[in-house]
Amino acid sequence: MPVRPLLNKDLLEDWLAQFRELGYLTGSEIRLLEQEDESDPDAGLIVVDLSGAKTVTYLQPIAGGDGAWKATMEARDATIELSAVELVNLGNEVVVLGALVSFLEVQSKALLHSC
């Protein structure tokens, strides 16, 4: 059974709150994608704005998967140049993004196991 039909806004907001309580430091904004239509297949997407790369990343369960998630980074129109400090900060944002994807996978697999 895919995990996506089991996800809802309240559950994902709870998971994001739990993740934030873990204390990861990032300059990224992490939020749920606002959906008008609950039947939309993109409902439940999590959006992360990577501040250092000035790009948006979407997190979503892999369709038909076993609770695994993926990150999709939007294409950028412009080249970015980063100082050493900015590059380290971007690297940290990507590390936190990886931790979030892992956290969502663990939560999703536990949810599937409980069904």
PDB file of C-alpha atoms in Angstrom:
ATOM      1  CA  MET A   1       0.000   0.000   0.000  1.00  0.00           C
ATOM      2  CA  PRO A   2       1.397   3.438  -0.875  1.00  0.00           C
ATOM      3  CA  VAL A   3       1.755   5.903   1.972  1.00  0.00           C
ATOM      4  CA  ARG A   4       0.446   8.989   0.163  1.00  0.00           C
ATOM      5  CA  PRO A   5      -3.282   8.216   0.674  1.00  0.00           C
ATOM      6  CA  LEU A   6      -2.626   7.976   4.428  1.00  0.00           C
ATOM      7  CA  LEU A   7      -1.072  11.439   4.648  1.00  0.00           C
ATOM      8  CA  ASN A   8      -3.020  14.543   5.576  1.00  0.00           C
ATOM      9  CA  LYS A   9      -2.194  18.108   6.517  1.00  0.00           C
ATOM     10  CA  ASP A  10      -2.502  17.564  10.272  1.00  0.00           C
ATOM     11  CA  LEU A  11      -0.265  14.503  10.247  1.00  0.00           C
ATOM     12  CA  LEU A  12       2.412  16.195   8.147  1.00  0.00           C
ATOM     13  CA  GLU A  13       2.312  19.340  10.294  1.00  0.00           C
ATOM     14  CA  ASP A  14       2.786  17.120  13.354  1.00  0.00           C
ATOM     15  CA  TRP A  15       5.742  15.364  11.734  1.00  0.00           C
ATOM     16  CA  LEU A  16       7.327  18.707  10.807  1.00  0.00           C
ATOM     17  CA  ALA A  17       6.864  19.931  14.386  1.00  0.00           C
ATOM     18  CA  GLN A  18       8.539  16.752  15.672  1.00  0.00           C
ATOM     19  CA  PHE A  19      11.421  17.263  13.244  1.00  0.00           C
ATOM     20  CA  ARG A  20      11.882  20.883  14.313  1.00  0.00           C
ATOM     21  CA  GLU A  21      12.022  19.755  17.954  1.00  0.00           C
ATOM     22  CA  LEU A  22      15.103  17.682  17.085  1.00  0.00           C
ATOM     23  CA  GLY A  23      17.012  20.979  16.935  1.00  0.00           C
ATOM     24  CA  TYR A  24      18.506  20.946  13.446  1.00  0.00           C
ATOM     25  CA  LEU A  25      19.781  24.406  12.515  1.00  0.00           C
ATOM     26  CA  THR A  26      19.055  25.622   9.021  1.00  0.00           C
ATOM     27  CA  GLY A  27      18.317  28.846   7.222  1.00  0.00           C
ATOM     28  CA  SER A  28      15.755  27.013   5.087  1.00  0.00           C
ATOM     29  CA  GLU A  29      12.049  27.624   5.381  1.00  0.00           C
ATOM     30  CA  ILE A  30      10.179  24.320   5.651  1.00  0.00           C
ATOM     31  CA  ARG A  31       6.419  24.314   5.048  1.00  0.00           C
ATOM     32  CA  LEU A  32       3.527  22.346   3.626  1.00  0.00           C
ATOM     33  CA  LEU A  33       2.394  23.182   0.129  1.00  0.00           C
ATOM     34  CA  GLU A  34      -1.018  24.788   0.450  1.00  0.00           C
ATOM     35  CA  GLN A  35      -3.618  22.809  -1.450  1.00  0.00           C
ATOM     36  CA  GLU A  36      -7.093  23.935  -2.399  1.00  0.00           C
ATOM     37  CA  ASP A  37      -8.170  20.547  -3.727  1.00  0.00           C
ATOM     38  CA  GLU A  38      -7.818  17.623  -1.299  1.00  0.00           C
ATOM     39  CA  SER A  39      -8.036  15.164  -4.214  1.00  0.00           C
ATOM     40  CA  ASP A  40      -4.937  16.703  -5.831  1.00  0.00           C
ATOM     41  CA  PRO A  41      -2.183  14.098  -6.223  1.00  0.00           C
ATOM     42  CA  ASP A  42       0.359  16.667  -5.024  1.00  0.00           C
ATOM     43  CA  ALA A  43      -1.424  17.086  -1.682  1.00  0.00           C
ATOM     44  CA  GLY A  44       1.011  16.451   1.126  1.00  0.00           C
ATOM     45  CA  LEU A  45       4.039  17.946  -0.551  1.00  0.00           C
ATOM     46  CA  ILE A  46       6.542  19.595   1.747  1.00  0.00           C
ATOM     47  CA  VAL A  47       8.393  22.609   0.398  1.00  0.00           C
ATOM     48  CA  VAL A  48      11.881  23.640   1.494  1.00  0.00           C
ATOM     49  CA  ASP A  49      13.321  26.968   0.367  1.00  0.00           C
ATOM     50  CA  LEU A  50      17.102  26.584   0.248  1.00  0.00           C
ATOM     51  CA  SER A  51      18.216  30.097   1.089  1.00  0.00           C
ATOM     52  CA  GLY A  52      21.802  29.712  -0.097  1.00  0.00           C
ATOM     53  CA  ALA A  53      20.846  28.322  -3.493  1.00  0.00           C
ATOM     54  CA  LYS A  54      17.769  30.485  -3.950  1.00  0.00           C
ATOM     55  CA  THR A  55      15.859  27.443  -5.154  1.00  0.00           C
ATOM     56  CA  VAL A  56      12.839  25.513  -3.986  1.00  0.00           C
ATOM     57  CA  THR A  57      12.891  21.812  -3.166  1.00  0.00           C
ATOM     58  CA  TYR A  58       9.779  19.643  -2.945  1.00  0.00           C
ATOM     59  CA  LEU A  59       9.666  16.554  -0.721  1.00  0.00           C
ATOM     60  CA  GLN A  60       7.151  13.839  -1.484  1.00  0.00           C
ATOM     61  CA  PRO A  61       6.661  10.114  -1.051  1.00  0.00           C
ATOM     62  CA  ILE A  62       7.833   8.020  -3.977  1.00  0.00           C
ATOM     63  CA  ALA A  63       4.724   6.912  -5.867  1.00  0.00           C
ATOM     64  CA  GLY A  64       3.811   3.314  -5.135  1.00  0.00           C
ATOM     65  CA  GLY A  65       6.774   3.057  -2.794  1.00  0.00           C
ATOM     66  CA  ASP A  66       7.225   1.476   0.590  1.00  0.00           C
ATOM     67  CA  GLY A  67       7.271   4.758   2.480  1.00  0.00           C
ATOM     68  CA  ALA A  68      10.406   6.111   0.813  1.00  0.00           C
ATOM     69  CA  TRP A  69      10.519   9.836   0.018  1.00  0.00           C
ATOM     70  CA  LYS A  70      12.358  11.881  -2.596  1.00  0.00           C
ATOM     71  CA  ALA A  71      13.528  15.466  -2.930  1.00  0.00           C
ATOM     72  CA  THR A  72      12.972  17.332  -6.196  1.00  0.00           C
ATOM     73  CA  MET A  73      14.939  20.550  -6.729  1.00  0.00           C
ATOM     74  CA  GLU A  74      13.551  23.117  -9.117  1.00  0.00           C
ATOM     75  CA  ALA A  75      15.714  24.248 -11.987  1.00  0.00           C
ATOM     76  CA  ARG A  76      17.328  27.631 -11.592  1.00  0.00           C
ATOM     77  CA  ASP A  77      17.506  30.324 -14.238  1.00  0.00           C
ATOM     78  CA  ALA A  78      20.625  32.073 -12.981  1.00  0.00           C
ATOM     79  CA  THR A  79      24.094  31.088 -11.868  1.00  0.00           C
ATOM     80  CA  ILE A  80      24.924  31.627  -8.215  1.00  0.00           C
ATOM     81  CA  GLU A  81      28.299  32.462  -6.757  1.00  0.00           C
ATOM     82  CA  LEU A  82      28.992  31.634  -3.123  1.00  0.00           C
ATOM     83  CA  SER A  83      31.726  32.589  -0.716  1.00  0.00           C
ATOM     84  CA  ALA A  84      33.300  29.875   1.420  1.00  0.00           C
ATOM     85  CA  VAL A  85      30.948  30.659   4.314  1.00  0.00           C
ATOM     86  CA  GLU A  86      27.874  30.728   2.063  1.00  0.00           C
ATOM     87  CA  LEU A  87      28.883  27.383   0.557  1.00  0.00           C
ATOM     88  CA  VAL A  88      29.284  25.829   4.015  1.00  0.00           C
ATOM     89  CA  ASN A  89      25.861  27.208   5.005  1.00  0.00           C
ATOM     90  CA  LEU A  90      24.290  25.748   1.843  1.00  0.00           C
ATOM     91  CA  GLY A  91      25.950  22.431   2.600  1.00  0.00           C
ATOM     92  CA  ASN A  92      24.380  22.500   6.060  1.00  0.00           C
ATOM     93  CA  GLU A  93      20.968  23.204   4.557  1.00  0.00           C
ATOM     94  CA  VAL A  94      21.347  20.176   2.262  1.00  0.00           C
ATOM     95  CA  VAL A  95      22.443  17.987   5.209  1.00  0.00           C
ATOM     96  CA  VAL A  96      19.337  19.050   7.159  1.00  0.00           C
ATOM     97  CA  LEU A  97      17.234  18.379   4.058  1.00  0.00           C
ATOM     98  CA  GLY A  98      18.655  14.843   3.942  1.00  0.00           C
ATOM     99  CA  ALA A  99      17.857  14.390   7.634  1.00  0.00           C
ATOM    100  CA  LEU A 100      14.291  15.559   7.001  1.00  0.00           C
ATOM    101  CA  VAL A 101      13.812  13.108   4.121  1.00  0.00           C
ATOM    102  CA  SER A 102      15.142  10.306   6.345  1.00  0.00           C
ATOM    103  CA  PHE A 103      12.833  11.373   9.178  1.00  0.00           C
ATOM    104  CA  LEU A 104       9.816  11.384   6.844  1.00  0.00           C
ATOM    105  CA  GLU A 105      10.727   7.927   5.571  1.00  0.00           C
ATOM    106  CA  VAL A 106      10.946   6.512   9.100  1.00  0.00           C
ATOM    107  CA  GLN A 107       7.594   8.072  10.009  1.00  0.00           C
ATOM    108  CA  SER A 108       5.970   6.825   6.786  1.00  0.00           C
ATOM    109  CA  LYS A 109       7.256   3.283   7.185  1.00  0.00           C
ATOM    110  CA  ALA A 110       5.996   3.208  10.783  1.00  0.00           C
ATOM    111  CA  LEU A 111       2.610   4.475   9.587  1.00  0.00           C
ATOM    112  CA  LEU A 112       2.417   1.778   6.919  1.00  0.00           C
ATOM    113  CA  HIS A 113       3.452  -0.881   9.442  1.00  0.00           C
ATOM    114  CA  SER A 114       0.646   0.197  11.795  1.00  0.00           C
ATOM    115  CA  CYS A 115      -2.034  -0.288   9.087  1.00  0.00           C
TER     116      CYS A 115
END
